[in-house]
mmCIF file with all atom_site columns, C-alpha atoms and ligand atoms in Angstrom:
data_model
loop_
_atom_site.group_PDB
_atom_site.id
_atom_site.type_symbol
_atom_site.label_atom_id
_atom_site.label_alt_id
_atom_site.label_comp_id
_atom_site.label_asym_id
_atom_site.label_entity_id
_atom_site.label_seq_id
_atom_site.pdbx_PDB_ins_code
_atom_site.Cartn_x
_atom_site.Cartn_y
_atom_site.Cartn_z
_atom_site.occupancy
_atom_site.B_iso_or_equiv
_atom_site.pdbx_formal_charge
_atom_site.auth_seq_id
_atom_site.auth_comp_id
_atom_site.auth_asym_id
_atom_site.auth_atom_id
_atom_site.pdbx_PDB_model_num
ATOM   1   C CA . MET T 1 1   ? 91.660 111.878 85.982  1.00 95.00 ? 1   MET T CA 1
ATOM   2   C CA . ARG T 1 2   ? 88.377 110.665 87.399  1.00 97.00 ? 2   ARG T CA 1
ATOM   3   C CA . ILE T 1 3   ? 85.182 112.694 86.844  1.00 98.00 ? 3   ILE T CA 1
ATOM   4   C CA . GLY T 1 4   ? 82.173 112.070 89.049  1.00 98.00 ? 4   GLY T CA 1
ATOM   5   C CA . VAL T 1 5   ? 78.628 112.564 87.835  1.00 98.00 ? 5   VAL T CA 1
ATOM   6   C CA . ALA T 1 6   ? 76.038 113.365 90.498  1.00 98.00 ? 6   ALA T CA 1
ATOM   7   C CA . ALA T 1 7   ? 73.779 110.332 90.189  1.00 96.00 ? 7   ALA T CA 1
ATOM   8   C CA . ILE T 1 8   ? 71.077 111.352 92.583  1.00 88.00 ? 8   ILE T CA 1
ATOM   9   C CA . GLN T 1 9   ? 68.440 112.050 89.974  1.00 84.00 ? 9   GLN T CA 1
ATOM   10  C CA . GLY T 1 10  ? 68.180 112.852 86.255  1.00 82.00 ? 10  GLY T CA 1
ATOM   11  C CA . ASP T 1 11  ? 70.264 112.455 83.191  1.00 83.00 ? 11  ASP T CA 1
ATOM   12  C CA . PHE T 1 12  ? 73.581 111.195 84.612  1.00 95.00 ? 12  PHE T CA 1
ATOM   13  C CA . GLU T 1 13  ? 74.177 108.096 82.461  1.00 96.00 ? 13  GLU T CA 1
ATOM   14  C CA . ARG T 1 14  ? 74.432 110.117 79.246  1.00 97.00 ? 14  ARG T CA 1
ATOM   15  C CA . HIS T 1 15  ? 77.214 112.234 80.725  1.00 98.00 ? 15  HIS T CA 1
ATOM   16  C CA . GLN T 1 16  ? 79.035 109.105 81.851  1.00 97.00 ? 16  GLN T CA 1
ATOM   17  C CA . ARG T 1 17  ? 78.724 107.658 78.359  1.00 97.00 ? 17  ARG T CA 1
ATOM   18  C CA . VAL T 1 18  ? 80.357 110.740 76.809  1.00 98.00 ? 18  VAL T CA 1
ATOM   19  C CA . LEU T 1 19  ? 83.201 110.666 79.355  1.00 98.00 ? 19  LEU T CA 1
ATOM   20  C CA . THR T 1 20  ? 83.795 106.956 78.768  1.00 98.00 ? 20  THR T CA 1
ATOM   21  C CA . LYS T 1 21  ? 83.993 107.582 74.999  1.00 97.00 ? 21  LYS T CA 1
ATOM   22  C CA . LEU T 1 22  ? 86.631 110.204 75.726  1.00 98.00 ? 22  LEU T CA 1
ATOM   23  C CA . ASN T 1 23  ? 88.578 107.638 77.776  1.00 98.00 ? 23  ASN T CA 1
ATOM   24  C CA . ILE T 1 24  ? 87.921 109.414 81.058  1.00 98.00 ? 24  ILE T CA 1
ATOM   25  C CA . GLU T 1 25  ? 87.243 107.326 84.125  1.00 98.00 ? 25  GLU T CA 1
ATOM   26  C CA . THR T 1 26  ? 83.875 108.217 85.628  1.00 98.00 ? 26  THR T CA 1
ATOM   27  C CA . ILE T 1 27  ? 81.913 107.210 88.718  1.00 97.00 ? 27  ILE T CA 1
ATOM   28  C CA . PRO T 1 28  ? 78.357 107.916 89.826  1.00 97.00 ? 28  PRO T CA 1
ATOM   29  C CA . VAL T 1 29  ? 78.385 110.158 92.898  1.00 98.00 ? 29  VAL T CA 1
ATOM   30  C CA . ARG T 1 30  ? 75.720 109.589 95.531  1.00 97.00 ? 30  ARG T CA 1
ATOM   31  C CA . ASN T 1 31  ? 77.548 110.460 98.753  1.00 97.00 ? 31  ASN T CA 1
ATOM   32  C CA . PRO T 1 32  ? 80.465 112.544 100.099 1.00 98.00 ? 32  PRO T CA 1
ATOM   33  C CA . VAL T 1 33  ? 82.912 109.616 100.139 1.00 97.00 ? 33  VAL T CA 1
ATOM   34  C CA . GLN T 1 34  ? 82.446 109.067 96.407  1.00 97.00 ? 34  GLN T CA 1
ATOM   35  C CA . LEU T 1 35  ? 82.754 112.795 95.758  1.00 98.00 ? 35  LEU T CA 1
ATOM   36  C CA . ARG T 1 36  ? 86.095 113.013 97.552  1.00 96.00 ? 36  ARG T CA 1
ATOM   37  C CA . ASP T 1 37  ? 87.427 110.412 95.141  1.00 94.00 ? 37  ASP T CA 1
ATOM   38  C CA . CYS T 1 38  ? 86.847 112.660 92.109  1.00 98.00 ? 38  CYS T CA 1
ATOM   39  C CA . HIS T 1 39  ? 88.971 115.238 90.324  1.00 98.00 ? 39  HIS T CA 1
ATOM   40  C CA . ALA T 1 40  ? 85.951 117.043 88.862  1.00 98.00 ? 40  ALA T CA 1
ATOM   41  C CA . LEU T 1 41  ? 82.158 116.801 89.014  1.00 98.00 ? 41  LEU T CA 1
ATOM   42  C CA . ILE T 1 42  ? 79.241 117.063 86.585  1.00 98.00 ? 42  ILE T CA 1
ATOM   43  C CA . ILE T 1 43  ? 75.747 117.918 87.842  1.00 98.00 ? 43  ILE T CA 1
ATOM   44  C CA . PRO T 1 44  ? 73.288 116.751 85.179  1.00 97.00 ? 44  PRO T CA 1
ATOM   45  C CA . GLY T 1 45  ? 69.831 117.923 84.149  1.00 96.00 ? 45  GLY T CA 1
ATOM   46  C CA . GLY T 1 46  ? 66.752 116.708 85.943  1.00 94.00 ? 46  GLY T CA 1
ATOM   47  C CA . GLU T 1 47  ? 64.601 118.638 88.358  1.00 95.00 ? 47  GLU T CA 1
ATOM   48  C CA . SER T 1 48  ? 66.398 121.336 90.334  1.00 96.00 ? 48  SER T CA 1
ATOM   49  C CA . THR T 1 49  ? 63.998 121.226 93.309  1.00 96.00 ? 49  THR T CA 1
ATOM   50  C CA . THR T 1 50  ? 64.563 117.488 93.683  1.00 95.00 ? 50  THR T CA 1
ATOM   51  C CA . LEU T 1 51  ? 68.315 117.801 93.187  1.00 96.00 ? 51  LEU T CA 1
ATOM   52  C CA . ILE T 1 52  ? 68.632 120.343 96.011  1.00 96.00 ? 52  ILE T CA 1
ATOM   53  C CA . LYS T 1 53  ? 66.447 118.284 98.333  1.00 96.00 ? 53  LYS T CA 1
ATOM   54  C CA . LEU T 1 54  ? 68.430 115.116 97.681  1.00 96.00 ? 54  LEU T CA 1
ATOM   55  C CA . PHE T 1 55  ? 71.840 116.840 97.886  1.00 97.00 ? 55  PHE T CA 1
ATOM   56  C CA . LYS T 1 56  ? 70.836 117.894 101.379 1.00 97.00 ? 56  LYS T CA 1
ATOM   57  C CA . ALA T 1 57  ? 69.451 114.512 102.353 1.00 97.00 ? 57  ALA T CA 1
ATOM   58  C CA . ASN T 1 58  ? 72.677 112.822 101.176 1.00 96.00 ? 58  ASN T CA 1
ATOM   59  C CA . GLN T 1 59  ? 75.085 115.286 102.829 1.00 97.00 ? 59  GLN T CA 1
ATOM   60  C CA . LEU T 1 60  ? 76.253 116.465 99.419  1.00 98.00 ? 60  LEU T CA 1
ATOM   61  C CA . PHE T 1 61  ? 75.117 120.098 99.599  1.00 98.00 ? 61  PHE T CA 1
ATOM   62  C CA . ASN T 1 62  ? 78.003 121.389 101.723 1.00 98.00 ? 62  ASN T CA 1
ATOM   63  C CA . GLU T 1 63  ? 80.470 118.868 100.297 1.00 98.00 ? 63  GLU T CA 1
ATOM   64  C CA . ILE T 1 64  ? 79.890 120.187 96.778  1.00 98.00 ? 64  ILE T CA 1
ATOM   65  C CA . LYS T 1 65  ? 80.423 123.753 97.987  1.00 98.00 ? 65  LYS T CA 1
ATOM   66  C CA . LYS T 1 66  ? 83.764 122.710 99.500  1.00 97.00 ? 66  LYS T CA 1
ATOM   67  C CA . PHE T 1 67  ? 84.688 120.682 96.410  1.00 98.00 ? 67  PHE T CA 1
ATOM   68  C CA . ALA T 1 68  ? 84.244 123.772 94.191  1.00 97.00 ? 68  ALA T CA 1
ATOM   69  C CA . GLN T 1 69  ? 87.020 125.625 95.972  1.00 96.00 ? 69  GLN T CA 1
ATOM   70  C CA . LYS T 1 70  ? 89.637 123.281 94.570  1.00 96.00 ? 70  LYS T CA 1
ATOM   71  C CA . LYS T 1 71  ? 88.071 121.445 91.648  1.00 97.00 ? 71  LYS T CA 1
ATOM   72  C CA . ALA T 1 72  ? 85.985 122.017 88.527  1.00 98.00 ? 72  ALA T CA 1
ATOM   73  C CA . ILE T 1 73  ? 82.222 121.538 88.324  1.00 98.00 ? 73  ILE T CA 1
ATOM   74  C CA . MET T 1 74  ? 80.040 121.493 85.208  1.00 98.00 ? 74  MET T CA 1
ATOM   75  C CA . GLY T 1 75  ? 76.270 121.930 85.473  1.00 98.00 ? 75  GLY T CA 1
ATOM   76  C CA . THR T 1 76  ? 73.815 121.344 82.642  1.00 98.00 ? 76  THR T CA 1
ATOM   77  C CA . CYS T 1 77  ? 70.223 122.622 82.729  1.00 97.00 ? 77  CYS T CA 1
ATOM   78  C CA . ALA T 1 78  ? 68.944 121.732 86.237  1.00 97.00 ? 78  ALA T CA 1
ATOM   79  C CA . GLY T 1 79  ? 72.644 121.374 87.128  1.00 97.00 ? 79  GLY T CA 1
ATOM   80  C CA . LEU T 1 80  ? 73.145 125.016 86.100  1.00 98.00 ? 80  LEU T CA 1
ATOM   81  C CA . ILE T 1 81  ? 70.114 126.066 88.149  1.00 98.00 ? 81  ILE T CA 1
ATOM   82  C CA . VAL T 1 82  ? 71.387 124.505 91.384  1.00 98.00 ? 82  VAL T CA 1
ATOM   83  C CA . LEU T 1 83  ? 74.837 126.139 90.925  1.00 98.00 ? 83  LEU T CA 1
ATOM   84  C CA . ALA T 1 84  ? 73.419 129.654 90.349  1.00 98.00 ? 84  ALA T CA 1
ATOM   85  C CA . ASN T 1 85  ? 73.532 132.455 92.902  1.00 98.00 ? 85  ASN T CA 1
ATOM   86  C CA . LYS T 1 86  ? 69.846 133.232 92.527  1.00 98.00 ? 86  LYS T CA 1
ATOM   87  C CA . ILE T 1 87  ? 66.872 131.295 91.186  1.00 98.00 ? 87  ILE T CA 1
ATOM   88  C CA . TYR T 1 88  ? 63.457 132.635 90.088  1.00 97.00 ? 88  TYR T CA 1
ATOM   89  C CA . ASN T 1 89  ? 60.183 130.930 89.190  1.00 95.00 ? 89  ASN T CA 1
ATOM   90  C CA . PRO T 1 90  ? 60.023 130.013 91.976  1.00 94.00 ? 90  PRO T CA 1
ATOM   91  C CA . PRO T 1 91  ? 62.888 131.085 94.223  1.00 95.00 ? 91  PRO T CA 1
ATOM   92  C CA . LEU T 1 92  ? 64.864 128.140 95.521  1.00 94.00 ? 92  LEU T CA 1
ATOM   93  C CA . GLU T 1 93  ? 67.836 127.663 97.775  1.00 96.00 ? 93  GLU T CA 1
ATOM   94  C CA . SER T 1 94  ? 70.959 126.928 95.726  1.00 98.00 ? 94  SER T CA 1
ATOM   95  C CA . LEU T 1 95  ? 74.675 126.166 95.952  1.00 98.00 ? 95  LEU T CA 1
ATOM   96  C CA . GLN T 1 96  ? 75.584 129.760 94.937  1.00 98.00 ? 96  GLN T CA 1
ATOM   97  C CA . LEU T 1 97  ? 78.785 128.795 93.172  1.00 98.00 ? 97  LEU T CA 1
ATOM   98  C CA . ILE T 1 98  ? 78.432 131.051 90.115  1.00 98.00 ? 98  ILE T CA 1
ATOM   99  C CA . ASP T 1 99  ? 77.218 134.631 90.064  1.00 98.00 ? 99  ASP T CA 1
ATOM   100 C CA . ILE T 1 100 ? 74.307 134.268 87.656  1.00 98.00 ? 100 ILE T CA 1
ATOM   101 C CA . GLU T 1 101 ? 70.575 134.779 88.102  1.00 98.00 ? 101 GLU T CA 1
ATOM   102 C CA . VAL T 1 102 ? 68.356 132.240 86.383  1.00 98.00 ? 102 VAL T CA 1
ATOM   103 C CA . THR T 1 103 ? 64.671 131.847 85.639  1.00 97.00 ? 103 THR T CA 1
ATOM   104 C CA . ARG T 1 104 ? 63.446 128.272 85.559  1.00 96.00 ? 104 ARG T CA 1
ATOM   105 C CA . ASN T 1 105 ? 61.276 126.937 82.705  1.00 94.00 ? 105 ASN T CA 1
ATOM   106 C CA . ALA T 1 106 ? 61.759 130.249 80.948  1.00 94.00 ? 106 ALA T CA 1
ATOM   107 C CA . TYR T 1 107 ? 60.799 129.334 77.379  1.00 91.00 ? 107 TYR T CA 1
ATOM   108 C CA . GLY T 1 108 ? 57.172 128.655 78.302  1.00 79.00 ? 108 GLY T CA 1
ATOM   109 C CA . ARG T 1 109 ? 54.987 125.610 77.936  1.00 71.00 ? 109 ARG T CA 1
ATOM   110 C CA . GLN T 1 110 ? 54.459 125.851 74.173  1.00 63.00 ? 110 GLN T CA 1
ATOM   111 C CA . VAL T 1 111 ? 58.164 125.453 73.515  1.00 72.00 ? 111 VAL T CA 1
ATOM   112 C CA . ASP T 1 112 ? 58.875 122.807 76.111  1.00 84.00 ? 112 ASP T CA 1
ATOM   113 C CA . SER T 1 113 ? 61.812 121.395 74.154  1.00 92.00 ? 113 SER T CA 1
ATOM   114 C CA . PHE T 1 114 ? 63.637 122.485 71.036  1.00 95.00 ? 114 PHE T CA 1
ATOM   115 C CA . VAL T 1 115 ? 66.914 122.145 69.180  1.00 96.00 ? 115 VAL T CA 1
ATOM   116 C CA . ASP T 1 116 ? 68.660 125.227 67.839  1.00 97.00 ? 116 ASP T CA 1
ATOM   117 C CA . ASN T 1 117 ? 72.085 126.346 66.676  1.00 98.00 ? 117 ASN T CA 1
ATOM   118 C CA . ILE T 1 118 ? 74.090 128.161 69.268  1.00 98.00 ? 118 ILE T CA 1
ATOM   119 C CA . ARG T 1 119 ? 77.320 130.114 69.056  1.00 98.00 ? 119 ARG T CA 1
ATOM   120 C CA . LEU T 1 120 ? 80.114 129.124 71.405  1.00 98.00 ? 120 LEU T CA 1
ATOM   121 C CA . ASN T 1 121 ? 83.350 130.824 72.133  1.00 97.00 ? 121 ASN T CA 1
ATOM   122 C CA . LEU T 1 122 ? 85.817 128.013 72.838  1.00 96.00 ? 122 LEU T CA 1
ATOM   123 C CA . TYR T 1 123 ? 89.450 128.941 73.356  1.00 94.00 ? 123 TYR T CA 1
ATOM   124 C CA . GLY T 1 124 ? 88.752 132.366 71.850  1.00 92.00 ? 124 GLY T CA 1
ATOM   125 C CA . LYS T 1 125 ? 87.309 130.901 68.646  1.00 96.00 ? 125 LYS T CA 1
ATOM   126 C CA . GLU T 1 126 ? 83.667 131.143 67.628  1.00 97.00 ? 126 GLU T CA 1
ATOM   127 C CA . VAL T 1 127 ? 82.124 127.773 66.755  1.00 98.00 ? 127 VAL T CA 1
ATOM   128 C CA . GLN T 1 128 ? 78.599 126.442 66.172  1.00 98.00 ? 128 GLN T CA 1
ATOM   129 C CA . PHE T 1 129 ? 77.008 123.793 68.379  1.00 98.00 ? 129 PHE T CA 1
ATOM   130 C CA . GLU T 1 130 ? 73.644 122.042 68.313  1.00 98.00 ? 130 GLU T CA 1
ATOM   131 C CA . GLY T 1 131 ? 71.858 123.012 71.528  1.00 97.00 ? 131 GLY T CA 1
ATOM   132 C CA . VAL T 1 132 ? 69.205 120.657 72.910  1.00 97.00 ? 132 VAL T CA 1
ATOM   133 C CA . PHE T 1 133 ? 66.903 122.622 75.240  1.00 97.00 ? 133 PHE T CA 1
ATOM   134 C CA . ILE T 1 134 ? 64.460 120.772 77.517  1.00 95.00 ? 134 ILE T CA 1
ATOM   135 C CA . ARG T 1 135 ? 62.281 122.872 79.846  1.00 95.00 ? 135 ARG T CA 1
ATOM   136 C CA . ALA T 1 136 ? 65.335 125.064 79.916  1.00 96.00 ? 136 ALA T CA 1
ATOM   137 C CA . PRO T 1 137 ? 66.098 127.971 82.200  1.00 97.00 ? 137 PRO T CA 1
ATOM   138 C CA . LYS T 1 138 ? 67.250 131.399 81.010  1.00 97.00 ? 138 LYS T CA 1
ATOM   139 C CA . ILE T 1 139 ? 70.220 133.239 82.435  1.00 98.00 ? 139 ILE T CA 1
ATOM   140 C CA . LYS T 1 140 ? 68.821 136.660 83.433  1.00 97.00 ? 140 LYS T CA 1
ATOM   141 C CA . SER T 1 141 ? 72.115 138.238 84.378  1.00 98.00 ? 141 SER T CA 1
ATOM   142 C CA . THR T 1 142 ? 75.777 137.426 84.903  1.00 98.00 ? 142 THR T CA 1
ATOM   143 C CA . GLY T 1 143 ? 77.905 139.038 87.603  1.00 97.00 ? 143 GLY T CA 1
ATOM   144 C CA . GLN T 1 144 ? 81.565 139.772 88.082  1.00 90.00 ? 144 GLN T CA 1
ATOM   145 C CA . GLY T 1 145 ? 83.970 136.995 87.294  1.00 95.00 ? 145 GLY T CA 1
ATOM   146 C CA . VAL T 1 146 ? 81.467 135.252 85.019  1.00 98.00 ? 146 VAL T CA 1
ATOM   147 C CA . GLU T 1 147 ? 82.355 134.946 81.353  1.00 98.00 ? 147 GLU T CA 1
ATOM   148 C CA . PRO T 1 148 ? 79.477 134.309 78.914  1.00 98.00 ? 148 PRO T CA 1
ATOM   149 C CA . ILE T 1 149 ? 80.751 131.844 76.295  1.00 98.00 ? 149 ILE T CA 1
ATOM   150 C CA . GLY T 1 150 ? 77.597 130.601 74.558  1.00 98.00 ? 150 GLY T CA 1
ATOM   151 C CA . TYR T 1 151 ? 74.701 132.412 72.913  1.00 98.00 ? 151 TYR T CA 1
ATOM   152 C CA . LEU T 1 152 ? 71.321 131.541 71.408  1.00 97.00 ? 152 LEU T CA 1
ATOM   153 C CA . GLN T 1 153 ? 70.448 134.763 69.578  1.00 94.00 ? 153 GLN T CA 1
ATOM   154 C CA . ASN T 1 154 ? 71.115 137.306 72.336  1.00 93.00 ? 154 ASN T CA 1
ATOM   155 C CA . ASN T 1 155 ? 70.548 134.990 75.282  1.00 96.00 ? 155 ASN T CA 1
ATOM   156 C CA . VAL T 1 156 ? 73.546 133.704 77.208  1.00 98.00 ? 156 VAL T CA 1
ATOM   157 C CA . VAL T 1 157 ? 73.223 129.902 77.282  1.00 98.00 ? 157 VAL T CA 1
ATOM   158 C CA . MET T 1 158 ? 76.694 128.937 78.491  1.00 98.00 ? 158 MET T CA 1
ATOM   159 C CA . ALA T 1 159 ? 79.029 130.676 80.948  1.00 98.00 ? 159 ALA T CA 1
ATOM   160 C CA . GLU T 1 160 ? 82.044 129.987 83.085  1.00 98.00 ? 160 GLU T CA 1
ATOM   161 C CA . THR T 1 161 ? 84.178 131.124 85.987  1.00 98.00 ? 161 THR T CA 1
ATOM   162 C CA . SER T 1 162 ? 87.634 129.819 86.873  1.00 96.00 ? 162 SER T CA 1
ATOM   163 C CA . HIS T 1 163 ? 86.135 126.619 88.371  1.00 97.00 ? 163 HIS T CA 1
ATOM   164 C CA . ILE T 1 164 ? 82.551 126.381 87.097  1.00 98.00 ? 164 ILE T CA 1
ATOM   165 C CA . LEU T 1 165 ? 81.116 125.717 83.620  1.00 98.00 ? 165 LEU T CA 1
ATOM   166 C CA . VAL T 1 166 ? 77.343 125.886 83.070  1.00 98.00 ? 166 VAL T CA 1
ATOM   167 C CA . SER T 1 167 ? 74.969 125.467 80.136  1.00 98.00 ? 167 SER T CA 1
ATOM   168 C CA . THR T 1 168 ? 71.195 125.873 79.931  1.00 98.00 ? 168 THR T CA 1
ATOM   169 C CA . PHE T 1 169 ? 71.111 123.123 77.260  1.00 98.00 ? 169 PHE T CA 1
ATOM   170 C CA . HIS T 1 170 ? 72.151 119.452 77.217  1.00 97.00 ? 170 HIS T CA 1
ATOM   171 C CA . PRO T 1 171 ? 75.535 118.840 75.510  1.00 98.00 ? 171 PRO T CA 1
ATOM   172 C CA . GLU T 1 172 ? 75.355 115.173 76.546  1.00 97.00 ? 172 GLU T CA 1
ATOM   173 C CA . LEU T 1 173 ? 72.384 114.636 74.207  1.00 96.00 ? 173 LEU T CA 1
ATOM   174 C CA . THR T 1 174 ? 74.252 115.441 70.994  1.00 96.00 ? 174 THR T CA 1
ATOM   175 C CA . ASP T 1 175 ? 76.943 113.297 69.419  1.00 93.00 ? 175 ASP T CA 1
ATOM   176 C CA . ASP T 1 176 ? 79.415 116.125 69.788  1.00 97.00 ? 176 ASP T CA 1
ATOM   177 C CA . PRO T 1 177 ? 81.895 115.854 72.662  1.00 97.00 ? 177 PRO T CA 1
ATOM   178 C CA . ARG T 1 178 ? 83.469 119.327 72.309  1.00 98.00 ? 178 ARG T CA 1
ATOM   179 C CA . ILE T 1 179 ? 81.916 120.796 75.454  1.00 98.00 ? 179 ILE T CA 1
ATOM   180 C CA . HIS T 1 180 ? 82.897 117.790 77.570  1.00 98.00 ? 180 HIS T CA 1
ATOM   181 C CA . GLU T 1 181 ? 86.410 118.000 76.112  1.00 98.00 ? 181 GLU T CA 1
ATOM   182 C CA . TYR T 1 182 ? 86.494 121.682 77.033  1.00 98.00 ? 182 TYR T CA 1
ATOM   183 C CA . PHE T 1 183 ? 85.442 120.837 80.594  1.00 98.00 ? 183 PHE T CA 1
ATOM   184 C CA . ILE T 1 184 ? 88.084 118.102 80.884  1.00 98.00 ? 184 ILE T CA 1
ATOM   185 C CA . GLU T 1 185 ? 90.786 120.590 79.863  1.00 97.00 ? 185 GLU T CA 1
ATOM   186 C CA . LYS T 1 186 ? 89.450 123.109 82.364  1.00 97.00 ? 186 LYS T CA 1
ATOM   187 C CA . ALA T 1 187 ? 89.463 120.502 85.139  1.00 97.00 ? 187 ALA T CA 1
ATOM   188 C CA . LYS T 1 188 ? 93.019 119.448 84.284  1.00 96.00 ? 188 LYS T CA 1
ATOM   189 C CA . GLY T 1 189 ? 94.173 123.078 84.286  1.00 95.00 ? 189 GLY T CA 1
ATOM   190 C CA . ILE T 1 190 ? 92.889 123.575 87.824  1.00 92.00 ? 190 ILE T CA 1
ATOM   191 C CA . LEU T 1 191 ? 94.601 120.432 89.176  1.00 87.00 ? 191 LEU T CA 1
ATOM   192 C CA . LYS T 1 192 ? 98.025 121.483 87.894  1.00 77.00 ? 192 LYS T CA 1
HETATM 193 N N1 . LIG S 2 .   ? 62.931 122.496 84.306  1.00 97.12 ? 201 LIG S N1 1
HETATM 194 C C1 . LIG S 2 .   ? 63.896 121.810 85.109  1.00 97.12 ? 201 LIG S C1 1
HETATM 195 C C2 . LIG S 2 .   ? 64.143 122.537 86.422  1.00 97.12 ? 201 LIG S C2 1
HETATM 196 O O1 . LIG S 2 .   ? 63.666 123.602 86.606  1.00 97.12 ? 201 LIG S O1 1
HETATM 197 C C3 . LIG S 2 .   ? 65.205 121.648 84.368  1.00 97.12 ? 201 LIG S C3 1
HETATM 198 C C4 . LIG S 2 .   ? 65.014 120.778 83.158  1.00 97.12 ? 201 LIG S C4 1
HETATM 199 C C5 . LIG S 2 .   ? 66.224 120.016 82.727  1.00 97.12 ? 201 LIG S C5 1
HETATM 200 O O2 . LIG S 2 .   ? 67.176 119.810 83.488  1.00 97.12 ? 201 LIG S O2 1
HETATM 201 N N2 . LIG S 2 .   ? 66.172 119.508 81.533  1.00 97.12 ? 201 LIG S N2 1
HETATM 202 O O3 . LIG S 2 .   ? 64.818 122.035 87.270  1.00 97.12 ? 201 LIG S O3 1
#
């Protein structure tokens, strides 16, 4: 199993480090040829406007949409934003691969970044996880086929469909690989 990490912009090395620790082969993805070599993809945090612009410039925008029909994709923070069906603050074109509406930078300037305990539902079991939020978006609504699986108070902070897993926080910034492990299992399940 080889998992690509979109290495166009942002926080991709941290994701690669977690995958390597879990003995998963990983490559940085900067073009469609590299993407085709992968069994799953992670889109990291960064700046969603820049990510979209550079996905287009590098012919990755449509390739990622195609990729999602057969393989798993995880998006964290800006990665979640670019996967969403609809983006606010401001509106932005997106990959529209998961039926959620998101508001960018939704916690306001005063609380730019924070760490808080979140509740996850992994394999039907409720567990705690340390959520690192950096200029994080909020999920305004989830549509059909989208399962909320992480909460900070009453806000949904993690959700999934059959092929997509998204979080508004940064699981790669904690020393806790459970979310990456969950994604690896999801990706394997799809390939079977
Ligand atoms: N605020 C960024 C955006 O809107 C996301 C921040 C992040 O990925 N940590 O794209």
